[in-house]
Amino acid sequence: MSDDATLRRVRQLLVLADDPGATPAEAQACRDKAEALMARYGIDAALLAAEGHRTSGVVDAYLRLDAPYLRDKATLAVHVAHALRCQSVLVGGERTTTVHVFGFEADVRGTEILVTSLLLQAAHELARVVVPPGEHTAAFRRSWWQGFAQAVYVRLRSVEDEARAEAQAERSEDKPSVELVLADRSAEVESAMHARYGDLRRAPRRRLSGGGLADGYASGERADLGRGTSLQP
């Protein structure tokens, strides 16, 4: 399956999983397939490149995020990027924030697709959440976003780990290991990011007081997965 065909298939699966007519089992099957396809998409591209089939080096993309909850949306974008082997830098503003993503093309394109889909899903989910009496609305929703992002990250890393193990099992012993190939690519991505931005400082860890973490995490478990400041999950 070609790169474009793989991405089209991932998009189609995400749409099918969101179809109101789909049963829970059908929706889950579509989610699982989309996640597995996206994981193998990037790993297979890395292995082909290591064997001399590279078509491009490190690329970058800008993910523009709009208020409200800019930092929370950025955290979600960074979690997705990191799970898909990318590096990211937050370029902030008062009403908009841009997450500058660096990675190899398969991973960057996958990040763009998933972040776009997940932001829409999160907005729909959060609109239905009732803030408990006595809770500060903004604080509750910020913690909800954090829970959502954490669940997405855990799911993506689990699928990635399975895809790596599967790819390694299929790989002949005379070739470099999957982990070594991906480590080399990770070093290239980080080098490209620092060449653009120089030394970066990590954003301070946030302290959130709202009680929406568990609700957000539950929504993230249901979600369909396909001067800069560096952010890490």
Coordinates of C-alpha atoms in Angstrom, one line a residue:
M1 CA 0.0 0.0 0.0
S2 CA 1.4 3.4 -1.0
D3 CA 1.9 6.2 1.5
D4 CA -1.0 8.2 0.3
A5 CA -3.2 5.1 0.2
T6 CA -2.3 4.3 3.8
L7 CA -3.2 7.8 5.0
R8 CA -6.5 7.7 3.1
R9 CA -7.3 4.4 4.8
V10 CA -6.5 5.8 8.2
R11 CA -8.8 8.8 7.6
Q12 CA -11.6 6.5 6.3
L13 CA -11.3 4.3 9.4
L14 CA -11.5 7.3 11.7
V15 CA -14.6 8.5 9.9
L16 CA -16.2 5.0 10.2
A17 CA -15.5 4.9 13.9
D18 CA -17.3 8.2 14.4
D19 CA -20.3 7.1 12.4
P20 CA -23.4 7.2 14.7
G21 CA -24.7 4.1 13.0
A22 CA -21.6 2.0 14.0
T23 CA -22.0 -0.4 16.9
P24 CA -19.4 0.0 19.8
A25 CA -17.7 -3.2 18.6
E26 CA -17.5 -1.9 15.0
A27 CA -16.2 1.5 16.1
Q28 CA -13.5 -0.1 18.3
A29 CA -12.4 -2.3 15.5
C30 CA -12.0 0.7 13.2
R31 CA -10.0 2.6 15.9
D32 CA -7.7 -0.4 16.5
K33 CA -7.0 -0.8 12.8
A34 CA -6.4 2.9 12.3
E35 CA -3.9 3.0 15.2
A36 CA -2.1 -0.1 14.0
L37 CA -1.8 1.2 10.4
M38 CA -0.4 4.5 11.6
A39 CA 2.1 2.8 13.8
R40 CA 3.4 0.5 11.1
Y41 CA 3.3 3.3 8.5
G42 CA 6.1 5.3 10.3
I43 CA 8.1 2.3 11.3
D44 CA 8.1 0.7 7.8
A45 CA 9.1 4.0 6.3
A46 CA 12.1 4.1 8.7
L47 CA 13.2 0.6 7.8
L48 CA 12.9 1.3 4.1
A49 CA 15.0 4.4 4.5
A50 CA 17.7 2.6 6.4
E51 CA 18.0 0.2 3.4
G52 CA 18.6 3.1 1.0
H53 CA 15.0 3.9 -0.1
R54 CA 14.9 7.3 1.6
T55 CA 13.0 9.9 -0.4
S56 CA 13.3 12.8 2.0
G57 CA 15.1 13.8 5.2
V58 CA 13.6 15.5 8.2
V59 CA 10.7 17.7 7.4
D60 CA 8.7 20.1 9.6
A61 CA 5.1 21.3 9.9
Y62 CA 3.3 24.0 11.9
L63 CA 0.2 23.1 13.8
R64 CA -1.8 26.2 14.6
L65 CA -4.0 26.1 17.6
D66 CA -6.7 28.6 18.6
A67 CA -8.0 29.7 22.0
P68 CA -9.5 28.7 24.4
Y69 CA -7.2 26.3 26.3
L70 CA -4.2 26.9 24.1
R71 CA -1.7 25.3 26.4
D72 CA -3.9 22.3 26.9
K73 CA -4.4 21.7 23.2
A74 CA -0.7 22.2 22.7
T75 CA 0.0 19.4 25.3
L76 CA -2.2 17.1 23.3
A77 CA -0.4 17.9 20.0
V78 CA 3.0 17.4 21.7
H79 CA 1.9 14.0 23.2
V80 CA 0.8 12.8 19.7
A81 CA 4.0 14.1 18.1
H82 CA 6.2 12.5 20.7
A83 CA 4.4 9.1 20.4
L84 CA 4.9 9.2 16.7
R85 CA 8.7 9.8 17.0
C86 CA 8.6 13.6 16.3
Q87 CA 10.1 16.5 18.2
S88 CA 8.1 19.7 18.8
V89 CA 8.6 23.3 19.9
L90 CA 5.9 25.6 21.2
V91 CA 5.8 29.1 19.8
G92 CA 3.3 31.0 21.9
G93 CA 0.9 33.9 21.5
E94 CA -2.0 35.4 23.4
R95 CA -4.8 34.1 21.1
T96 CA -3.0 31.5 19.0
T97 CA -0.2 29.0 19.6
T98 CA 1.8 27.1 17.1
V99 CA 3.4 23.7 17.7
H100 CA 6.3 23.4 15.3
V101 CA 6.8 19.7 14.6
F102 CA 10.0 18.1 13.3
G103 CA 10.2 14.5 12.1
F104 CA 10.4 12.3 9.0
E105 CA 7.6 12.8 6.6
A106 CA 5.6 9.7 7.5
D107 CA 5.6 10.6 11.1
V108 CA 4.9 14.3 10.6
R109 CA 2.0 13.6 8.3
G110 CA 0.6 11.0 10.7
T111 CA 0.9 13.6 13.5
E112 CA -1.1 16.2 11.5
I113 CA -3.9 13.8 10.8
L114 CA -4.3 12.5 14.4
V115 CA -4.0 16.0 16.0
T116 CA -6.7 17.4 13.7
S117 CA -9.0 14.5 14.4
L118 CA -8.4 14.5 18.1
L119 CA -8.9 18.2 18.6
L120 CA -12.3 17.9 17.0
Q121 CA -13.2 14.8 19.1
A122 CA -12.1 16.5 22.3
A123 CA -14.1 19.6 21.6
H124 CA -17.3 17.5 21.0
E125 CA -16.6 15.4 24.1
L126 CA -15.9 18.4 26.4
A127 CA -19.1 20.2 25.2
R128 CA -21.1 17.3 26.7
V129 CA -19.3 17.2 30.0
V130 CA -21.2 18.7 32.9
V131 CA -18.9 20.5 35.3
P132 CA -19.7 19.3 38.9
P133 CA -21.3 21.9 41.2
G134 CA -18.7 23.8 43.1
E135 CA -15.9 23.2 40.5
H136 CA -14.3 26.2 38.7
T137 CA -15.2 25.6 35.1
A138 CA -11.9 26.6 33.5
A139 CA -9.9 24.6 36.1
F140 CA -12.1 21.5 35.5
R141 CA -11.7 21.8 31.8
R142 CA -7.9 22.3 31.9
S143 CA -7.6 19.1 33.9
W144 CA -10.0 17.3 31.6
W145 CA -7.7 18.2 28.6
Q146 CA -4.7 16.8 30.6
G147 CA -6.5 13.5 31.2
F148 CA -7.5 13.3 27.6
A149 CA -4.0 13.9 26.4
Q150 CA -2.5 11.4 28.8
A151 CA -4.9 8.6 27.7
V152 CA -4.1 9.3 24.0
Y153 CA -0.4 9.1 24.7
V154 CA -0.6 5.9 26.6
R155 CA -2.7 4.3 23.8
L156 CA -0.4 5.5 21.1
R157 CA 2.7 4.3 22.8
S158 CA 1.2 0.9 23.5
V159 CA 0.3 0.5 19.8
E160 CA 3.8 1.7 18.8
D161 CA 5.5 -0.8 21.1
E162 CA 3.4 -3.6 19.5
A163 CA 4.3 -2.4 16.0
R164 CA 8.0 -2.3 16.8
A165 CA 7.9 -5.8 18.2
E166 CA 6.0 -7.0 15.2
A167 CA 8.5 -5.3 12.8
Q168 CA 11.5 -6.7 14.6
A169 CA 10.0 -10.3 14.5
E170 CA 9.8 -9.9 10.7
R171 CA 13.3 -8.5 10.3
S172 CA 16.2 -10.7 9.3
E173 CA 19.2 -11.1 11.7
D174 CA 21.7 -9.6 9.3
K175 CA 19.9 -6.2 9.3
P176 CA 20.2 -3.5 12.0
S177 CA 17.5 -3.8 14.7
V178 CA 14.3 -1.7 14.6
E179 CA 15.3 0.0 17.8
L180 CA 18.7 1.0 16.3
V181 CA 17.1 2.4 13.1
L182 CA 14.6 4.4 15.0
A183 CA 17.2 5.7 17.5
D184 CA 19.3 7.0 14.5
R185 CA 16.3 8.7 13.1
S186 CA 15.4 10.2 16.4
A187 CA 18.9 11.7 16.6
E188 CA 18.5 13.3 13.2
V189 CA 15.2 14.8 14.1
E190 CA 16.5 16.3 17.3
S191 CA 19.5 17.7 15.4
A192 CA 17.3 19.4 12.9
M193 CA 15.2 20.9 15.7
H194 CA 18.2 22.4 17.5
A195 CA 19.7 23.6 14.2
R196 CA 16.5 25.7 13.8
Y197 CA 16.0 26.9 17.4
G198 CA 19.3 26.3 19.2
D199 CA 19.2 25.4 22.8
L200 CA 15.7 25.1 24.2
R201 CA 14.3 25.2 27.7
R202 CA 11.7 22.9 28.9
A203 CA 8.3 24.3 29.8
P204 CA 7.7 24.1 33.6
R205 CA 5.5 21.3 34.8
R206 CA 2.0 22.4 35.3
R207 CA 0.0 22.1 38.5
L208 CA -3.7 21.7 37.7
S209 CA -6.3 22.0 40.4
G210 CA -9.5 20.9 38.6
G211 CA -11.2 17.6 39.0
G212 CA -11.7 16.7 35.4
L213 CA -8.7 14.4 35.0
A214 CA -10.6 11.1 35.3
D215 CA -13.4 12.2 32.9
G216 CA -10.8 13.5 30.4
Y217 CA -8.8 10.2 30.6
A218 CA -12.0 8.2 30.0
S219 CA -12.7 10.3 26.9
G220 CA -9.2 9.8 25.7
E221 CA -9.5 6.1 26.0
R222 CA -12.6 6.3 23.7
A223 CA -11.0 8.6 21.2
D224 CA -10.2 7.6 17.6
L225 CA -6.7 7.3 17.0
G226 CA -4.3 7.6 12.3
R227 CA 11.6 32.1 21.4
G228 CA 10.7 28.4 21.5
T229 CA 10.0 26.2 24.4
S230 CA 10.3 22.5 24.0
L231 CA 7.5 20.4 25.4
Q232 CA 7.7 16.8 26.4
P233 CA 4.9 14.6 27.8

